[in-house]
PDB file of C-alpha atoms in Angstrom:
ATOM      1  CA  MET A 148       0.000   0.000   0.000  1.00 80.00           C
ATOM      2  CA  LYS A 149       1.196   3.486  -0.856  1.00 88.00           C
ATOM      3  CA  GLU A 150       1.835   5.960   1.942  1.00 93.00           C
ATOM      4  CA  PRO A 151      -1.549   7.495   2.862  1.00 96.00           C
ATOM      5  CA  ARG A 152      -2.025  11.177   2.137  1.00 97.00           C
ATOM      6  CA  LEU A 153      -4.445  13.681   3.605  1.00 97.00           C
ATOM      7  CA  ILE A 154      -6.479  15.468   0.960  1.00 98.00           C
ATOM      8  CA  GLU A 155      -9.200  18.071   1.247  1.00 98.00           C
ATOM      9  CA  LEU A 156     -12.360  17.186  -0.610  1.00 98.00           C
ATOM     10  CA  THR A 157     -13.733  20.159  -2.508  1.00 97.00           C
ATOM     11  CA  GLU A 158     -16.127  18.430  -4.873  1.00 97.00           C
ATOM     12  CA  LEU A 159     -18.209  15.289  -4.847  1.00 97.00           C
ATOM     13  CA  LYS A 160     -16.980  12.545  -7.164  1.00 96.00           C
ATOM     14  CA  PRO A 161     -18.373   9.057  -7.822  1.00 96.00           C
ATOM     15  CA  GLY A 162     -17.850   6.785  -4.829  1.00 97.00           C
ATOM     16  CA  TYR A 163     -17.116   9.569  -2.343  1.00 98.00           C
ATOM     17  CA  LEU A 164     -20.557   9.540  -0.715  1.00 98.00           C
ATOM     18  CA  ALA A 165     -20.477   5.784  -0.059  1.00 98.00           C
ATOM     19  CA  SER A 166     -16.896   5.947   1.265  1.00 98.00           C
ATOM     20  CA  ILE A 167     -17.708   8.809   3.624  1.00 98.00           C
ATOM     21  CA  ASN A 168     -20.858   7.093   4.865  1.00 97.00           C
ATOM     22  CA  ASN A 169     -18.826   3.935   5.487  1.00 97.00           C
ATOM     23  CA  LEU A 170     -16.461   5.918   7.716  1.00 97.00           C
ATOM     24  CA  LEU A 171     -19.334   7.752   9.438  1.00 96.00           C
ATOM     25  CA  SER A 172     -20.925   4.409  10.323  1.00 95.00           C
ATOM     26  CA  GLN A 173     -17.724   3.522  12.206  1.00 95.00           C
ATOM     27  CA  LEU A 174     -17.545   6.819  14.089  1.00 91.00           C
ATOM     28  CA  SER A 175     -20.382   6.208  16.520  1.00 85.00           C
ATOM     29  CA  ASP A 176     -23.542   4.190  16.913  1.00 83.00           C
ATOM     30  CA  SER A 177     -25.542   7.422  16.918  1.00 84.00           C
ATOM     31  CA  VAL A 178     -24.105   8.948  13.738  1.00 74.00           C
ATOM     32  CA  HIS A 179     -26.363   8.899  10.722  1.00 82.00           C
ATOM     33  CA  THR A 180     -25.332   8.881   7.108  1.00 91.00           C
ATOM     34  CA  ILE A 181     -24.895  12.113   5.203  1.00 96.00           C
ATOM     35  CA  THR A 182     -26.972  12.841   2.126  1.00 97.00           C
ATOM     36  CA  GLU A 183     -25.532  13.963  -1.189  1.00 97.00           C
ATOM     37  CA  GLU A 184     -27.152  17.372  -0.697  1.00 98.00           C
ATOM     38  CA  LYS A 185     -25.629  17.863   2.772  1.00 97.00           C
ATOM     39  CA  LEU A 186     -22.226  16.651   1.620  1.00 98.00           C
ATOM     40  CA  ASN A 187     -22.251  19.095  -1.294  1.00 98.00           C
ATOM     41  CA  SER A 188     -23.171  21.878   1.130  1.00 98.00           C
ATOM     42  CA  LEU A 189     -20.286  20.901   3.422  1.00 98.00           C
ATOM     43  CA  LEU A 190     -17.804  20.767   0.551  1.00 98.00           C
ATOM     44  CA  SER A 191     -18.806  24.231  -0.655  1.00 97.00           C
ATOM     45  CA  SER A 192     -18.541  25.824   2.804  1.00 97.00           C
ATOM     46  CA  SER A 193     -15.712  28.290   3.384  1.00 95.00           C
ATOM     47  CA  GLN A 194     -15.661  27.490   7.113  1.00 96.00           C
ATOM     48  CA  SER A 195     -15.726  23.692   7.025  1.00 97.00           C
ATOM     49  CA  HIS A 196     -12.997  21.582   5.480  1.00 98.00           C
ATOM     50  CA  LEU A 197     -13.456  17.838   5.016  1.00 98.00           C
ATOM     51  CA  TYR A 198     -10.207  15.891   4.847  1.00 98.00           C
ATOM     52  CA  VAL A 199      -9.841  12.239   3.961  1.00 99.00           C
ATOM     53  CA  LEU A 200      -6.839  10.017   4.399  1.00 98.00           C
ATOM     54  CA  GLU A 201      -6.496   8.288   1.046  1.00 98.00           C
ATOM     55  CA  ALA A 202      -4.388   5.248   0.210  1.00 96.00           C
ATOM     56  CA  ASP A 203      -4.528   3.357  -3.077  1.00 94.00           C
ATOM     57  CA  GLY A 204      -7.775   5.097  -4.037  1.00 93.00           C
ATOM     58  CA  GLN A 205      -9.499   4.124  -0.780  1.00 97.00           C
ATOM     59  CA  PHE A 206     -10.582   6.449   2.031  1.00 98.00           C
ATOM     60  CA  ILE A 207      -9.100   4.955   5.201  1.00 98.00           C
ATOM     61  CA  GLY A 208      -9.729   7.919   7.496  1.00 98.00           C
ATOM     62  CA  MET A 209     -11.486  11.230   7.719  1.00 98.00           C
ATOM     63  CA  THR A 210     -11.730  14.392   9.793  1.00 98.00           C
ATOM     64  CA  THR A 211     -13.363  17.788   9.531  1.00 98.00           C
ATOM     65  CA  LEU A 212     -11.774  21.130  10.411  1.00 98.00           C
ATOM     66  CA  CYS A 213     -14.199  23.960  11.183  1.00 98.00           C
ATOM     67  CA  LEU A 214     -12.708  27.476  11.276  1.00 96.00           C
ATOM     68  CA  TYR A 215     -14.352  30.685  12.412  1.00 96.00           C
ATOM     69  CA  GLN A 216     -13.393  34.106  13.703  1.00 95.00           C
ATOM     70  CA  CYS A 217     -14.534  35.575  17.026  1.00 96.00           C
ATOM     71  CA  PRO A 218     -13.718  38.858  18.771  1.00 97.00           C
ATOM     72  CA  THR A 219     -11.157  36.840  20.757  1.00 94.00           C
ATOM     73  CA  GLY A 220      -9.451  35.489  17.639  1.00 94.00           C
ATOM     74  CA  TRP A 221      -9.604  32.578  15.244  1.00 95.00           C
ATOM     75  CA  LYS A 222     -10.965  29.297  16.545  1.00 97.00           C
ATOM     76  CA  ALA A 223     -10.885  25.874  14.952  1.00 97.00           C
ATOM     77  CA  TRP A 224     -12.619  22.658  15.896  1.00 98.00           C
ATOM     78  CA  ILE A 225     -11.503  19.227  14.804  1.00 98.00           C
ATOM     79  CA  GLU A 226     -14.601  17.098  14.326  1.00 96.00           C
ATOM     80  CA  ASP A 227     -15.545  13.579  13.248  1.00 95.00           C
ATOM     81  CA  VAL A 228     -12.107  11.964  13.457  1.00 96.00           C
ATOM     82  CA  VAL A 229     -12.366   8.364  12.308  1.00 96.00           C
ATOM     83  CA  VAL A 230     -10.001   5.726  10.936  1.00 97.00           C
ATOM     84  CA  ASP A 231     -11.436   2.701   9.141  1.00 98.00           C
ATOM     85  CA  ARG A 232     -11.515  -0.254  11.542  1.00 96.00           C
ATOM     86  CA  ASN A 233      -9.288  -2.261   9.163  1.00 97.00           C
ATOM     87  CA  PHE A 234      -6.512   0.341   9.438  1.00 97.00           C
ATOM     88  CA  ARG A 235      -6.562   1.229  13.138  1.00 95.00           C
ATOM     89  CA  GLY A 236      -3.472   0.927  15.299  1.00 94.00           C
ATOM     90  CA  LYS A 237      -1.123   2.034  12.516  1.00 96.00           C
ATOM     91  CA  GLY A 238      -0.758   5.695  13.513  1.00 96.00           C
ATOM     92  CA  TYR A 239      -3.149   7.067  10.890  1.00 97.00           C
ATOM     93  CA  GLY A 240      -5.254   8.988  13.413  1.00 96.00           C
ATOM     94  CA  LYS A 241      -2.105  10.692  14.653  1.00 97.00           C
ATOM     95  CA  LEU A 242      -1.041  11.432  11.079  1.00 97.00           C
ATOM     96  CA  MET A 243      -4.366  13.147  10.340  1.00 98.00           C
ATOM     97  CA  ILE A 244      -4.324  15.238  13.526  1.00 98.00           C
ATOM     98  CA  LEU A 245      -0.698  16.319  13.018  1.00 98.00           C
ATOM     99  CA  GLN A 246      -1.427  17.430   9.462  1.00 97.00           C
ATOM    100  CA  VAL A 247      -4.540  19.358  10.535  1.00 97.00           C
ATOM    101  CA  MET A 248      -2.493  20.993  13.312  1.00 97.00           C
ATOM    102  CA  GLU A 249       0.063  22.078  10.704  1.00 96.00           C
ATOM    103  CA  LEU A 250      -2.678  23.549   8.507  1.00 95.00           C
ATOM    104  CA  CYS A 251      -3.819  25.632  11.487  1.00 94.00           C
ATOM    105  CA  ARG A 252      -0.257  26.759  12.272  1.00 94.00           C
ATOM    106  CA  LYS A 253       0.089  28.038   8.710  1.00 94.00           C
ATOM    107  CA  ARG A 254      -3.019  30.212   9.199  1.00 91.00           C
ATOM    108  CA  GLY A 255      -1.395  32.013  12.095  1.00 91.00           C
ATOM    109  CA  GLU A 256      -2.715  32.225  15.617  1.00 90.00           C
ATOM    110  CA  VAL A 257      -5.604  29.784  15.906  1.00 94.00           C
ATOM    111  CA  THR A 258      -7.017  28.194  19.053  1.00 96.00           C
ATOM    112  CA  LEU A 259      -7.525  24.547  18.094  1.00 97.00           C
ATOM    113  CA  MET A 260     -10.096  22.498  19.998  1.00 97.00           C
ATOM    114  CA  LEU A 261     -11.742  19.095  19.890  1.00 96.00           C
ATOM    115  CA  THR A 262     -13.942  16.917  22.035  1.00 94.00           C
ATOM    116  CA  SER A 263     -13.660  13.209  22.673  1.00 93.00           C
ATOM    117  CA  ARG A 264     -15.840  10.899  24.728  1.00 89.00           C
ATOM    118  CA  PRO A 265     -14.089   9.629  27.883  1.00 92.00           C
ATOM    119  CA  SER A 266     -14.704   6.054  26.701  1.00 91.00           C
ATOM    120  CA  ARG A 267     -12.335   6.654  23.774  1.00 90.00           C
ATOM    121  CA  VAL A 268      -9.264   6.034  25.930  1.00 93.00           C
ATOM    122  CA  VAL A 269      -6.743   5.587  23.097  1.00 92.00           C
ATOM    123  CA  ALA A 270      -7.967   8.706  21.279  1.00 93.00           C
ATOM    124  CA  ASN A 271      -7.802  10.782  24.469  1.00 95.00           C
ATOM    125  CA  GLN A 272      -4.256   9.590  25.133  1.00 96.00           C
ATOM    126  CA  LEU A 273      -3.297  10.522  21.567  1.00 96.00           C
ATOM    127  CA  TYR A 274      -4.728  14.044  21.828  1.00 97.00           C
ATOM    128  CA  GLN A 275      -2.958  14.692  25.126  1.00 97.00           C
ATOM    129  CA  SER A 276       0.330  13.322  23.746  1.00 97.00           C
ATOM    130  CA  LEU A 277       0.055  15.857  20.905  1.00 97.00           C
ATOM    131  CA  GLY A 278      -0.254  18.780  23.316  1.00 97.00           C
ATOM    132  CA  PHE A 279      -4.014  19.149  23.680  1.00 98.00           C
ATOM    133  CA  GLU A 280      -4.948  20.021  27.243  1.00 97.00           C
ATOM    134  CA  LYS A 281      -8.040  18.687  28.939  1.00 94.00           C
ATOM    135  CA  ARG A 282     -10.305  21.596  29.863  1.00 94.00           C
ATOM    136  CA  GLU A 283     -12.574  21.770  32.844  1.00 92.00           C
ATOM    137  CA  THR A 284     -15.690  23.077  31.177  1.00 92.00           C
ATOM    138  CA  ASN A 285     -19.225  22.068  30.431  1.00 93.00           C
ATOM    139  CA  VAL A 286     -20.245  21.371  26.875  1.00 90.00           C
ATOM    140  CA  TYR A 287     -23.920  21.698  26.066  1.00 93.00           C
ATOM    141  CA  LYS A 288     -25.823  20.464  23.068  1.00 92.00           C
ATOM    142  CA  MET A 289     -29.208  21.400  21.649  1.00 96.00           C
ATOM    143  CA  LYS A 290     -30.785  20.272  18.425  1.00 91.00           C
ATOM    144  CA  SER A 291     -32.905  22.870  16.667  1.00 90.00           C
TER     145      SER A 291
END
């Protein structure tokens, strides 16, 4: 297998929707599939950037970087980090996060954040080993 590379998806091509939905199904039991319409909307957004880890024409991982500006500066959230179950334990999650961190560094001063369920022990250890600090805060969620 060729060395995987992180690429930003900017347009929907044949097979992309199925590949992304395959990865989404491995992210969480509660995650639903994305429709073609919603994926096209995501890919055309200037604030959301969908990256896939591609190897030999196959998507083996994925993450989303969401950037926005506040009065206190630029913020970025890493969302929906997933590595295909057949490729886990090979350092691909770390590779994706490191490359997204570098993309943020190139933008200048950006506060980079992410969330991870406590049950994801390996992922939490990875994030802390890369310099992310656990915050004592409450995160709230509301669906509209």
